[in-house]
mmCIF file of C-alpha atoms in Angstrom:
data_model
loop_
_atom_site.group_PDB
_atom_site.id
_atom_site.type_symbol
_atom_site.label_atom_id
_atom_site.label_comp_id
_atom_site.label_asym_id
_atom_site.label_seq_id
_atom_site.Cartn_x
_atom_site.Cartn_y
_atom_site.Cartn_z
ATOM 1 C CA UNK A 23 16.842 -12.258 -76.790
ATOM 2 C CA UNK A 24 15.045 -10.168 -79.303
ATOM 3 C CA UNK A 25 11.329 -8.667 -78.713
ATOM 4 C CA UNK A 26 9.277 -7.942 -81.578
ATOM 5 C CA UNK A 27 6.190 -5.471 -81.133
ATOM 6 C CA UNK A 28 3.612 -6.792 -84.173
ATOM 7 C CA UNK A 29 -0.020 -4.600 -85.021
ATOM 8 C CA UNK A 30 -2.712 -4.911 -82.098
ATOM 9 C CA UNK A 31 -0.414 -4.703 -79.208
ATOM 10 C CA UNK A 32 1.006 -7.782 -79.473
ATOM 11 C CA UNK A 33 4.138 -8.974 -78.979
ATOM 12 C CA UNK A 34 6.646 -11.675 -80.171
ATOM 13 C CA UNK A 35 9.687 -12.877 -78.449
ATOM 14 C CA UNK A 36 12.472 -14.029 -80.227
ATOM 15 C CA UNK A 37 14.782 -16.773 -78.676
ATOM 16 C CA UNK A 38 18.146 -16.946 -80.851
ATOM 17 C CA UNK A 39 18.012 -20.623 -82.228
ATOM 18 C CA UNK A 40 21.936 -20.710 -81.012
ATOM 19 C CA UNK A 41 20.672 -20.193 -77.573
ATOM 20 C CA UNK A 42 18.034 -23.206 -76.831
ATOM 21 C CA UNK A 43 20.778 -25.401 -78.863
ATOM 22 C CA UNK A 44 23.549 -24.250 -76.479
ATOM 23 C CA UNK A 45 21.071 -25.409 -73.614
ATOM 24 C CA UNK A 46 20.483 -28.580 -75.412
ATOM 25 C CA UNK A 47 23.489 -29.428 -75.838
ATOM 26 C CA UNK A 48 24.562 -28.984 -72.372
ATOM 27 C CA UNK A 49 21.470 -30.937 -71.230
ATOM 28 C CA UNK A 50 23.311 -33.774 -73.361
ATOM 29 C CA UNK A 51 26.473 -33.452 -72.196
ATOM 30 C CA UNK A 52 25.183 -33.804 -68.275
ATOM 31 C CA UNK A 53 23.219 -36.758 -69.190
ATOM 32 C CA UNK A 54 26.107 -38.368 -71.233
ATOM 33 C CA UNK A 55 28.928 -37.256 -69.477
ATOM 34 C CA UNK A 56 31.084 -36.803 -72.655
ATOM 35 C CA UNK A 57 31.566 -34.535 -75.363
ATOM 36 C CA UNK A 58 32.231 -37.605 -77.822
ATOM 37 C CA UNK A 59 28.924 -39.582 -76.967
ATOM 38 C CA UNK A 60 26.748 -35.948 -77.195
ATOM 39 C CA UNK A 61 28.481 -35.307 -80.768
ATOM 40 C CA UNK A 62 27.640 -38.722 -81.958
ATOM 41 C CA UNK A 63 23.985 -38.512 -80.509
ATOM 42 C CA UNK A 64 23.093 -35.186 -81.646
ATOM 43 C CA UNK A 65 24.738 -35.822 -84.962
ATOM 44 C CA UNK A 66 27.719 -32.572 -84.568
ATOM 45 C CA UNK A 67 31.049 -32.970 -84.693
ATOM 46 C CA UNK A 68 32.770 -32.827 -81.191
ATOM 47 C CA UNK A 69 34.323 -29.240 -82.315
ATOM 48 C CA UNK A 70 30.988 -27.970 -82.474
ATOM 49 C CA UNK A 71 29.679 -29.215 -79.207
ATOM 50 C CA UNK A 72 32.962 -27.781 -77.862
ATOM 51 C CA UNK A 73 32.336 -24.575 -79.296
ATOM 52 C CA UNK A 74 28.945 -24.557 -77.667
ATOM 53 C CA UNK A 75 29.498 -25.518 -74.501
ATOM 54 C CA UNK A 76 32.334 -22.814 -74.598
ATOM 55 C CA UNK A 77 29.972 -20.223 -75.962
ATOM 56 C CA UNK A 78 27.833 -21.547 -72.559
ATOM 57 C CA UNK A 79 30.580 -20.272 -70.199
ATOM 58 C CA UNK A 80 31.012 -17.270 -71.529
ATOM 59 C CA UNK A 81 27.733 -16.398 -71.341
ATOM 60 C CA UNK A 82 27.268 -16.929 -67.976
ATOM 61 C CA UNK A 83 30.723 -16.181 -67.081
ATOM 62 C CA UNK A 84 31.864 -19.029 -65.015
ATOM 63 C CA UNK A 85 33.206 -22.844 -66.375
ATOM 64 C CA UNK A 86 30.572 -25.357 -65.948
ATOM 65 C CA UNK A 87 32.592 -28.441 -66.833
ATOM 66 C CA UNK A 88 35.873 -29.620 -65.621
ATOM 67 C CA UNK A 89 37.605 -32.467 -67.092
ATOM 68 C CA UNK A 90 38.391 -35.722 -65.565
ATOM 69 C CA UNK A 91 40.471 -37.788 -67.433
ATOM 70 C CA UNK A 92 38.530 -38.849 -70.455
ATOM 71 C CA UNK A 93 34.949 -37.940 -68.740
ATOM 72 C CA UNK A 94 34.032 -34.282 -67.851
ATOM 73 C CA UNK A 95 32.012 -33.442 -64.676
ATOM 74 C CA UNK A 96 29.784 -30.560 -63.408
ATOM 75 C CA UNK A 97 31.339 -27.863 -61.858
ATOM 76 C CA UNK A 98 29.348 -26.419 -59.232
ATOM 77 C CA UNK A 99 28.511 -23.609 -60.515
ATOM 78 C CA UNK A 100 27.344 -26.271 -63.063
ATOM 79 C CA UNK A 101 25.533 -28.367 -60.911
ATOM 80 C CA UNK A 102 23.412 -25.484 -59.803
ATOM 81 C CA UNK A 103 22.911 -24.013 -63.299
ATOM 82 C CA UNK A 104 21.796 -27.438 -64.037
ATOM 83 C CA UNK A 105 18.133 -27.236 -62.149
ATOM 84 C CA UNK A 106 17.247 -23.360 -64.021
ATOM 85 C CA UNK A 107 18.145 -25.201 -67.693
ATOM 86 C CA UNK A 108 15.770 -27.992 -67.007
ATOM 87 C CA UNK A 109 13.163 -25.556 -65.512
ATOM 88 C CA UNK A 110 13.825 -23.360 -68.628
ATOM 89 C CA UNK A 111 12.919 -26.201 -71.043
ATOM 90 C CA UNK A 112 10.581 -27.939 -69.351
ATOM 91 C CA UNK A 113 8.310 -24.041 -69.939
ATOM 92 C CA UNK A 114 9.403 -23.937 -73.721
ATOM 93 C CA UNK A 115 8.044 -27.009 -73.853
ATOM 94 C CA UNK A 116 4.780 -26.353 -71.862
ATOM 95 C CA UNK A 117 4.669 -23.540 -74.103
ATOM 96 C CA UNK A 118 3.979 -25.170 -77.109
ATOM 97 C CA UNK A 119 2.149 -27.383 -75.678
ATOM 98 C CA UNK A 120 -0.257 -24.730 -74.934
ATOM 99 C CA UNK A 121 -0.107 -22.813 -78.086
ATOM 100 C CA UNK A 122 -0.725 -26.768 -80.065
ATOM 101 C CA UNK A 123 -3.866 -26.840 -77.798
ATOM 102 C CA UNK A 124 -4.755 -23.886 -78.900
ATOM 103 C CA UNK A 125 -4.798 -24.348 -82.455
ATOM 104 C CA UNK A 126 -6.942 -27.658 -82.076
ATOM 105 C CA UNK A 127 -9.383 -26.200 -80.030
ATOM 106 C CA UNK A 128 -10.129 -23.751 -83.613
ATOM 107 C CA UNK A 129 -11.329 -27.124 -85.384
ATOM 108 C CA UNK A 130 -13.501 -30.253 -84.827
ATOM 109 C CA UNK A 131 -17.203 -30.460 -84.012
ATOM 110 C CA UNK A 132 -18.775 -29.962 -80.468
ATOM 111 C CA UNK A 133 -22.517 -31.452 -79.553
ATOM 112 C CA UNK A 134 -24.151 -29.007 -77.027
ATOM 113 C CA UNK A 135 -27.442 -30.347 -75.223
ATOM 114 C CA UNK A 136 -29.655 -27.646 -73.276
ATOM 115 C CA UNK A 137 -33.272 -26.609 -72.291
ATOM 116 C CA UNK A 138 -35.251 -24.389 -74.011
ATOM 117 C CA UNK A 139 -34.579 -21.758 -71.225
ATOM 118 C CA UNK A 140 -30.500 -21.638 -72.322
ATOM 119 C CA UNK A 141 -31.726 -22.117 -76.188
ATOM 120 C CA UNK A 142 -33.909 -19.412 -76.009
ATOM 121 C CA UNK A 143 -31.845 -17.041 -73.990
ATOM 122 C CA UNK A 144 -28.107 -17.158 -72.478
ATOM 123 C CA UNK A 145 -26.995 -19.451 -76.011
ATOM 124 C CA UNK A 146 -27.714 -17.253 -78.993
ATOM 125 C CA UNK A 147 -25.335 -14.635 -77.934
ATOM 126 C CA UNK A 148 -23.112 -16.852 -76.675
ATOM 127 C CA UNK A 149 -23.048 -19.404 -79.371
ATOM 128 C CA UNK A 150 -22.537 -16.299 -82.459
ATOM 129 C CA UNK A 151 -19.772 -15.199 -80.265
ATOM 130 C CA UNK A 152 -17.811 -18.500 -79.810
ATOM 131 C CA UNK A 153 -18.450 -19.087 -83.532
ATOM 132 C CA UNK A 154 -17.000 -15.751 -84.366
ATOM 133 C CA UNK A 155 -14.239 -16.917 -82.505
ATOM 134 C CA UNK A 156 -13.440 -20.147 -83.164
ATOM 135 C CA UNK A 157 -15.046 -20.839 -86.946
ATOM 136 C CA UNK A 158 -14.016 -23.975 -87.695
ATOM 137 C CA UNK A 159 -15.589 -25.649 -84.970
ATOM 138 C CA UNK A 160 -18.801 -27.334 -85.888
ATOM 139 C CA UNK A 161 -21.917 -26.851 -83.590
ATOM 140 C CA UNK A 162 -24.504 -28.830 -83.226
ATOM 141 C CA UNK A 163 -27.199 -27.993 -80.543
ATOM 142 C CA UNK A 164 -30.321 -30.090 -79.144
ATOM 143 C CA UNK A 165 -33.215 -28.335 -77.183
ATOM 144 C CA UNK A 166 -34.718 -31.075 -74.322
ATOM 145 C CA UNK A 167 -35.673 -31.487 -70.999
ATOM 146 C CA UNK A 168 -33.158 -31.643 -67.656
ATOM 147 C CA UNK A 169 -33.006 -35.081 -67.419
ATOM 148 C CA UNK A 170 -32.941 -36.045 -71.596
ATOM 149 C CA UNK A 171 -29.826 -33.112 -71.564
ATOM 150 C CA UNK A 172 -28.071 -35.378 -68.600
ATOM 151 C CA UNK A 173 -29.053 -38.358 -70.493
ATOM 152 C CA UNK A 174 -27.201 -37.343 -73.270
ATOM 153 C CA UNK A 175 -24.151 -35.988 -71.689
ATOM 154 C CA UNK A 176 -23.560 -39.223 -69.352
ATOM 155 C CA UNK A 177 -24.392 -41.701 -72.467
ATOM 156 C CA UNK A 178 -21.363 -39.644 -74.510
ATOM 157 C CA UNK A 179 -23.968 -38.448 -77.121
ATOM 158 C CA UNK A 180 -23.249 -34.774 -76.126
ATOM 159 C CA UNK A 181 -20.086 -33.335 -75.247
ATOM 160 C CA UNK A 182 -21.615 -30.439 -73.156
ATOM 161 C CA UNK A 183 -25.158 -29.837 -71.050
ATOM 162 C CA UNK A 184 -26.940 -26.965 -70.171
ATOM 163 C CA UNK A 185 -29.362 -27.615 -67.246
ATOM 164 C CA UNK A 186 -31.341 -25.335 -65.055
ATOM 165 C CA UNK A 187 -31.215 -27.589 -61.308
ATOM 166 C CA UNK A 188 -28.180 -28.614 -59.848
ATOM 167 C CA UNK A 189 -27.640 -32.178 -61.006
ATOM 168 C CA UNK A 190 -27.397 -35.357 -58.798
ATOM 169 C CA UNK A 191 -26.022 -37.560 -61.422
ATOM 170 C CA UNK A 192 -22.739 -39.709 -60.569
ATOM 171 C CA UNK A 193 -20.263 -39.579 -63.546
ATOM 172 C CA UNK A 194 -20.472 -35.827 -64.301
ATOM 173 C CA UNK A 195 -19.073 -32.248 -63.182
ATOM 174 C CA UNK A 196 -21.064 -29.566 -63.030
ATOM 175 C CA UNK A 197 -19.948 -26.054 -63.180
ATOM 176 C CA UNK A 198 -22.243 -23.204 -61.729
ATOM 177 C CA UNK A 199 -22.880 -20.767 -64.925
ATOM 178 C CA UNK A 200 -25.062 -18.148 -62.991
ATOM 179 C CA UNK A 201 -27.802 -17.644 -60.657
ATOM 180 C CA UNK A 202 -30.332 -15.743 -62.452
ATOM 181 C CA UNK A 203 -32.621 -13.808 -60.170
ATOM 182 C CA UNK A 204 -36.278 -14.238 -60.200
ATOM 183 C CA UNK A 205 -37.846 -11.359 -61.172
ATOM 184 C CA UNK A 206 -41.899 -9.862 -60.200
ATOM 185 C CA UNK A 207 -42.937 -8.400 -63.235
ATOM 186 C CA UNK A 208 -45.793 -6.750 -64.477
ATOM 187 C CA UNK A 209 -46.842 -5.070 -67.944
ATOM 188 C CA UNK A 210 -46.656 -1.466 -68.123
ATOM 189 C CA UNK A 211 -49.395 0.737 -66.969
ATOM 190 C CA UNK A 212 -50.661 -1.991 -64.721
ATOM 191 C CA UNK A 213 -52.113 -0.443 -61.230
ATOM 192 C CA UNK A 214 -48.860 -2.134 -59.346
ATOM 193 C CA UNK A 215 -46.756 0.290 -60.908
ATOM 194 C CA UNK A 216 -47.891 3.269 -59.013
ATOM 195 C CA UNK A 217 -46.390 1.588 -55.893
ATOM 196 C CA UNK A 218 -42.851 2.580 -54.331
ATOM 197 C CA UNK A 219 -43.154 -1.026 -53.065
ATOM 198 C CA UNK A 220 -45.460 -4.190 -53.006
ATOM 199 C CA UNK A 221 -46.161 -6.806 -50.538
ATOM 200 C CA UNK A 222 -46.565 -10.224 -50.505
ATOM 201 C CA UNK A 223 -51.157 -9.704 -50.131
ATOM 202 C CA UNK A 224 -50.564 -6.750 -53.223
ATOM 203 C CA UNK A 225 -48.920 -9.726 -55.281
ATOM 204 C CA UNK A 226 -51.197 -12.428 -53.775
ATOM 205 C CA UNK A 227 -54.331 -9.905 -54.563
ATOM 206 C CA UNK A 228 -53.916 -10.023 -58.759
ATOM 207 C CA UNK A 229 -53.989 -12.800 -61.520
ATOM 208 C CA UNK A 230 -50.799 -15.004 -61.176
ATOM 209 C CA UNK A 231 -49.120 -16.408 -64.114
ATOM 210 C CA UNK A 232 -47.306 -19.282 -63.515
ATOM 211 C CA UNK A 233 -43.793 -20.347 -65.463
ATOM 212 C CA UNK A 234 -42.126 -23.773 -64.172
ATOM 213 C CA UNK A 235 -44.088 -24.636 -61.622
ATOM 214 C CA UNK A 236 -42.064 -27.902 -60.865
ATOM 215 C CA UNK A 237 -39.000 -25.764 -60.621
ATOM 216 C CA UNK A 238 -36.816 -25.155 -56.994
ATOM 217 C CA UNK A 239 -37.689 -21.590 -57.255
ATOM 218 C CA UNK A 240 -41.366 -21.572 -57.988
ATOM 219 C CA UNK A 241 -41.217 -24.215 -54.862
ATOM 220 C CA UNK A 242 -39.005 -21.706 -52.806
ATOM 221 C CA UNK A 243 -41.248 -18.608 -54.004
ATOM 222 C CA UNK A 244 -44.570 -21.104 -52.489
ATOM 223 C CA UNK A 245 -43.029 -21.404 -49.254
ATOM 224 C CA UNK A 246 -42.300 -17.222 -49.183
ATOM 225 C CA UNK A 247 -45.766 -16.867 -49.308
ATOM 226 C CA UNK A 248 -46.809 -19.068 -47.124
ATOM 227 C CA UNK A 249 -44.472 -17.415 -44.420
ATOM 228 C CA UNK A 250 -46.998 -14.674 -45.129
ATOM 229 C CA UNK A 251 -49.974 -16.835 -44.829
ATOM 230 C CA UNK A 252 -51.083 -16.628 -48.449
ATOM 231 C CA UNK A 253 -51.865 -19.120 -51.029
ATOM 232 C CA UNK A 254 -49.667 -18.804 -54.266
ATOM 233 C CA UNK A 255 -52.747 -18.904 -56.404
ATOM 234 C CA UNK A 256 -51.741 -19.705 -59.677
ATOM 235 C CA UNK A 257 -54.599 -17.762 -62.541
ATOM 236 C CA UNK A 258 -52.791 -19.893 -65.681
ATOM 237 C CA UNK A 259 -49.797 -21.527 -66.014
ATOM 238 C CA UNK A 260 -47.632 -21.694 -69.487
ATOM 239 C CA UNK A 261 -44.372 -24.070 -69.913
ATOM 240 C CA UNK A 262 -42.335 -20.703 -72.037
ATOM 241 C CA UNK A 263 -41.917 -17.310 -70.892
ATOM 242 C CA UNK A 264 -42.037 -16.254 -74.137
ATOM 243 C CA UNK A 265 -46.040 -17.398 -74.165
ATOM 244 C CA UNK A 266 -46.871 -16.514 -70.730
ATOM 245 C CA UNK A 267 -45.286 -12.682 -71.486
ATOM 246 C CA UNK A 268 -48.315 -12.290 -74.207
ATOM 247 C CA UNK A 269 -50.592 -12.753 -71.290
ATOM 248 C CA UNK A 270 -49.600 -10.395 -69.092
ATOM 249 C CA UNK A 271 -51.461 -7.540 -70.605
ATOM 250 C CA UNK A 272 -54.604 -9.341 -71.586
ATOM 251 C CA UNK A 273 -55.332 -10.795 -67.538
ATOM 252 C CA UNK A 274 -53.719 -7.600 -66.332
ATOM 253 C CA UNK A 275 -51.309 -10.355 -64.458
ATOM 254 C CA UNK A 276 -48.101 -10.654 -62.158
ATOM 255 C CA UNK A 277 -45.712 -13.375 -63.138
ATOM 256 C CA UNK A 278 -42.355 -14.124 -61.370
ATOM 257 C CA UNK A 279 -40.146 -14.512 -63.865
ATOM 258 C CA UNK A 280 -36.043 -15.509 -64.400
ATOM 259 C CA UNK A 281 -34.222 -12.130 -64.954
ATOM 260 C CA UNK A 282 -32.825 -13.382 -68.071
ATOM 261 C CA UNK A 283 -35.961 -13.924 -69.609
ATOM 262 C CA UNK A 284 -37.388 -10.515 -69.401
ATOM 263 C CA UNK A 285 -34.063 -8.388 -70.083
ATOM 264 C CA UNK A 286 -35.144 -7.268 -73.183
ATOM 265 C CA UNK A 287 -39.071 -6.045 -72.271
ATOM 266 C CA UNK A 288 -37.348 -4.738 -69.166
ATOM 267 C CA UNK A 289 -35.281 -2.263 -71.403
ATOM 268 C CA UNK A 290 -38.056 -1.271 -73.672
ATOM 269 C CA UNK A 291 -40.374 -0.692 -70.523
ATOM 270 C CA UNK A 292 -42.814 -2.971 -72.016
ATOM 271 C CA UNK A 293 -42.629 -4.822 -68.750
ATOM 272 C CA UNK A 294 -41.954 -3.399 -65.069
ATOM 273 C CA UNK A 295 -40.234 -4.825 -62.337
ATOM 274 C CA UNK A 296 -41.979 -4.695 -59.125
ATOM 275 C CA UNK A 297 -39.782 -3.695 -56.090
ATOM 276 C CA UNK A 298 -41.362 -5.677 -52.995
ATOM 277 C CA UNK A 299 -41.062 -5.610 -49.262
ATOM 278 C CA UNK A 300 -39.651 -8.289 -48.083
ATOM 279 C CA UNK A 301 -38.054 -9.429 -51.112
ATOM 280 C CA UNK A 302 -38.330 -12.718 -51.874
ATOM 281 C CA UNK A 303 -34.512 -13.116 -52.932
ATOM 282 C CA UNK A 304 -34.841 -15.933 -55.331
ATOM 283 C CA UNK A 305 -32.719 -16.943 -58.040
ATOM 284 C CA UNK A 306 -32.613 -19.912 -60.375
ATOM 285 C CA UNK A 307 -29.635 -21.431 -60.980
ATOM 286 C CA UNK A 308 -28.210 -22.278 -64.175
ATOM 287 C CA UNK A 309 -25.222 -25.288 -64.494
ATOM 288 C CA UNK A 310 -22.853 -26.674 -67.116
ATOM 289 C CA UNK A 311 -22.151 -30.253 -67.160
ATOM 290 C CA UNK A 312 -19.851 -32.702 -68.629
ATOM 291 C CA UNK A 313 -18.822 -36.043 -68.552
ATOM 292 C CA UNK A 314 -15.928 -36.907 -65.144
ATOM 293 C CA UNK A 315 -13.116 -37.377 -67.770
ATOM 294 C CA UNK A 316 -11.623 -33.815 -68.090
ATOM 295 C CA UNK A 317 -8.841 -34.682 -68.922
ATOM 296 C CA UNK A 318 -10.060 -36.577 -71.757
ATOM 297 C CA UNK A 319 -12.006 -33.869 -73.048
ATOM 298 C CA UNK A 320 -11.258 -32.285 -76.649
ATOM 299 C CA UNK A 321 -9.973 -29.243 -77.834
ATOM 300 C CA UNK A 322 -13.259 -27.634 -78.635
ATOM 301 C CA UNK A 323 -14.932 -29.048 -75.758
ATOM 302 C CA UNK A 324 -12.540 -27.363 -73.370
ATOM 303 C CA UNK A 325 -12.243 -24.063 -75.431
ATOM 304 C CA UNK A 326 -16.151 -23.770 -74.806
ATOM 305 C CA UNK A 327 -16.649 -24.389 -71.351
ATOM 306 C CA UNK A 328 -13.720 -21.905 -70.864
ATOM 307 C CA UNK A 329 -15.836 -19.521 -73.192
ATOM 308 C CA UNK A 330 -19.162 -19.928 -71.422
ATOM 309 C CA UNK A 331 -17.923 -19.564 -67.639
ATOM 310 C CA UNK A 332 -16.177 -16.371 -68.997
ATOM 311 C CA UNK A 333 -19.674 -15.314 -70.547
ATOM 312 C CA UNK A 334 -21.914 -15.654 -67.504
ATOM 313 C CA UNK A 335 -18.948 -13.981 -65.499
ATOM 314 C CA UNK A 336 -19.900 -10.967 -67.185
ATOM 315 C CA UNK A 337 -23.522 -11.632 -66.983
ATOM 316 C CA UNK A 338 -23.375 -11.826 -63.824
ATOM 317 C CA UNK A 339 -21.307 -9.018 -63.001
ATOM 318 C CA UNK A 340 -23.639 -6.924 -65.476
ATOM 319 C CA UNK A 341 -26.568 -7.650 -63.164
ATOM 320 C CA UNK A 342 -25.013 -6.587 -60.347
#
């Protein structure tokens, strides 16, 4: 067995074709239990399988065959060597299996459903890398509400959902993507900012803008204050981040906001994030979901989901 070293690092091994026939043909021969009935069915003369099997022994250095009359039998040396050839085989063949899989996941097209929150945020990155990756594969990608995105994925019209609250649904799997944390922000400059820490009457005591006020975490971020016997008083509320940021300045606001949607004004420092005592520890979760049938699902389908839980791996190890 040969190994080839190609450009990047990689490697090829090379498997004499002599070998896997010599392992095929004794394969045959234990099935058939005759040299004659192996020639005729793999279309070789009865020399050649000869030869081979021959060629077997001396490889390994012991006979594997003995003859009986006009039918040969396992030795058992044979009988053992018998269970590693089938093993062998039965990996070549899972081998390129995998490698087929491979190539189909580079082609066919692949519907992706998701909120506004993933379509505005975690997908753009994610999506330009996967296409960079696999080109051939044709995206399409609908923006909509939690329950139109698991709507679409349990009626078959999308191969893939992106939802923001663990779903309940019967009929789909959902994979956990991330938990993004929710983040007190504030813009820069603002009187906060000259604080080592804030409590929960500093936050309570300015303008609150309010994002997703439906959502599990604006609910669980309620119930913190309350523990502290404040009101969340809400000053405006806006359905996008990207609106309510614009008013942050203007009202000289707070907003609690999903880490992922601030990243970027975090790093420029035109937003600040507010350490606070006790923190609230909140974090919205963020969920993939498909239809039950895995193992129906195609090439691309698979080749994505594999893609995205390897993305917010690293997202969330990055926030760490």
């Amino acid at each position: 067995m040969g190994i080839k070293r190609l450009k990047q690092g990689r490697i090829r091994m090379r498997v004499p074709p002599l070998e896997i026939d010599l392992l095929k043909t004794f394969q045959r021969v234990v099935t058939s239990g005759s040299i004659s009935k192996t020639a005729e069915d793999m279309y070789l003369s009865v020399s050649t399988v000869t030869g081979r099997i021959k060629a077997l022994e001396d490889e390994v250095g012991v006979p594997l065959f003995v003859r009986t009359g006009r039918r040969i039998e396992l030795t058992d040396a044979g009988a053992a060597f018998v269970a590693y050839v089938e093993r062998f085989m039965d990996l070549i063949e899972e081998g390129r299996s995998r490698i087929h899989a491979r190539g189909m996941a580079h082609a066919g097209h692949l519907n992706i459903a998701a909120t506004p929150f993933f379509t505005s945020y975690m997908l753009p990155d994610m999506i330009r890398r996967f296409a960079k990756k696999f080109p051939k594969v044709r995206l399409k990608l609908s923006a909509c509400s939690n329950s139109q995105v698991l709507s679409l994925v349990t009626q078959g019209k999308a191969d893939i959902g992106m939802v923001q609250e663990q779903p309940q649904e019967k009929g789909l799997v959902r994979y956990p993507l991330l938990r993004d944390p929710v983040i007190p922000v504030v813009p820069k400059g603002h009187p906060l900012t000259r604080l080592e820490a804030i409590g929960p009457e500093d936050a309570a005591s300015c303008p609150i803008l309010g994002f997703d006020t439906r959502s599990e975490p604006w609910s669980l971020l309620e119930q913190w204050f309350a523990r502290h016997r404040l009101v969340l008083r809400v000053h405006m509320e806006f359905d996008h981040p990207e609106t309510l940021k614009r008013y942050l300045q203007p009202f000289g606001a707070i907003a609690f906001l999903p880490g992922l949607t601030v990243a970027e004004e975090l790093e420029s420092g035109d937003l600040v994030s507010l350490r606070m005592a006790p923190p609230p520890d909140i974090r919205s979760s963020l969920f993939m979901v498909s239809r039950s049938e895995a193992s129906n699902h195609a090439q691309a389908s698979q080749a994505f989901m594999e893609f995205a839980l390897r993305e917010a791996a690293e997202i969330a190890g990055g926030a760490e």
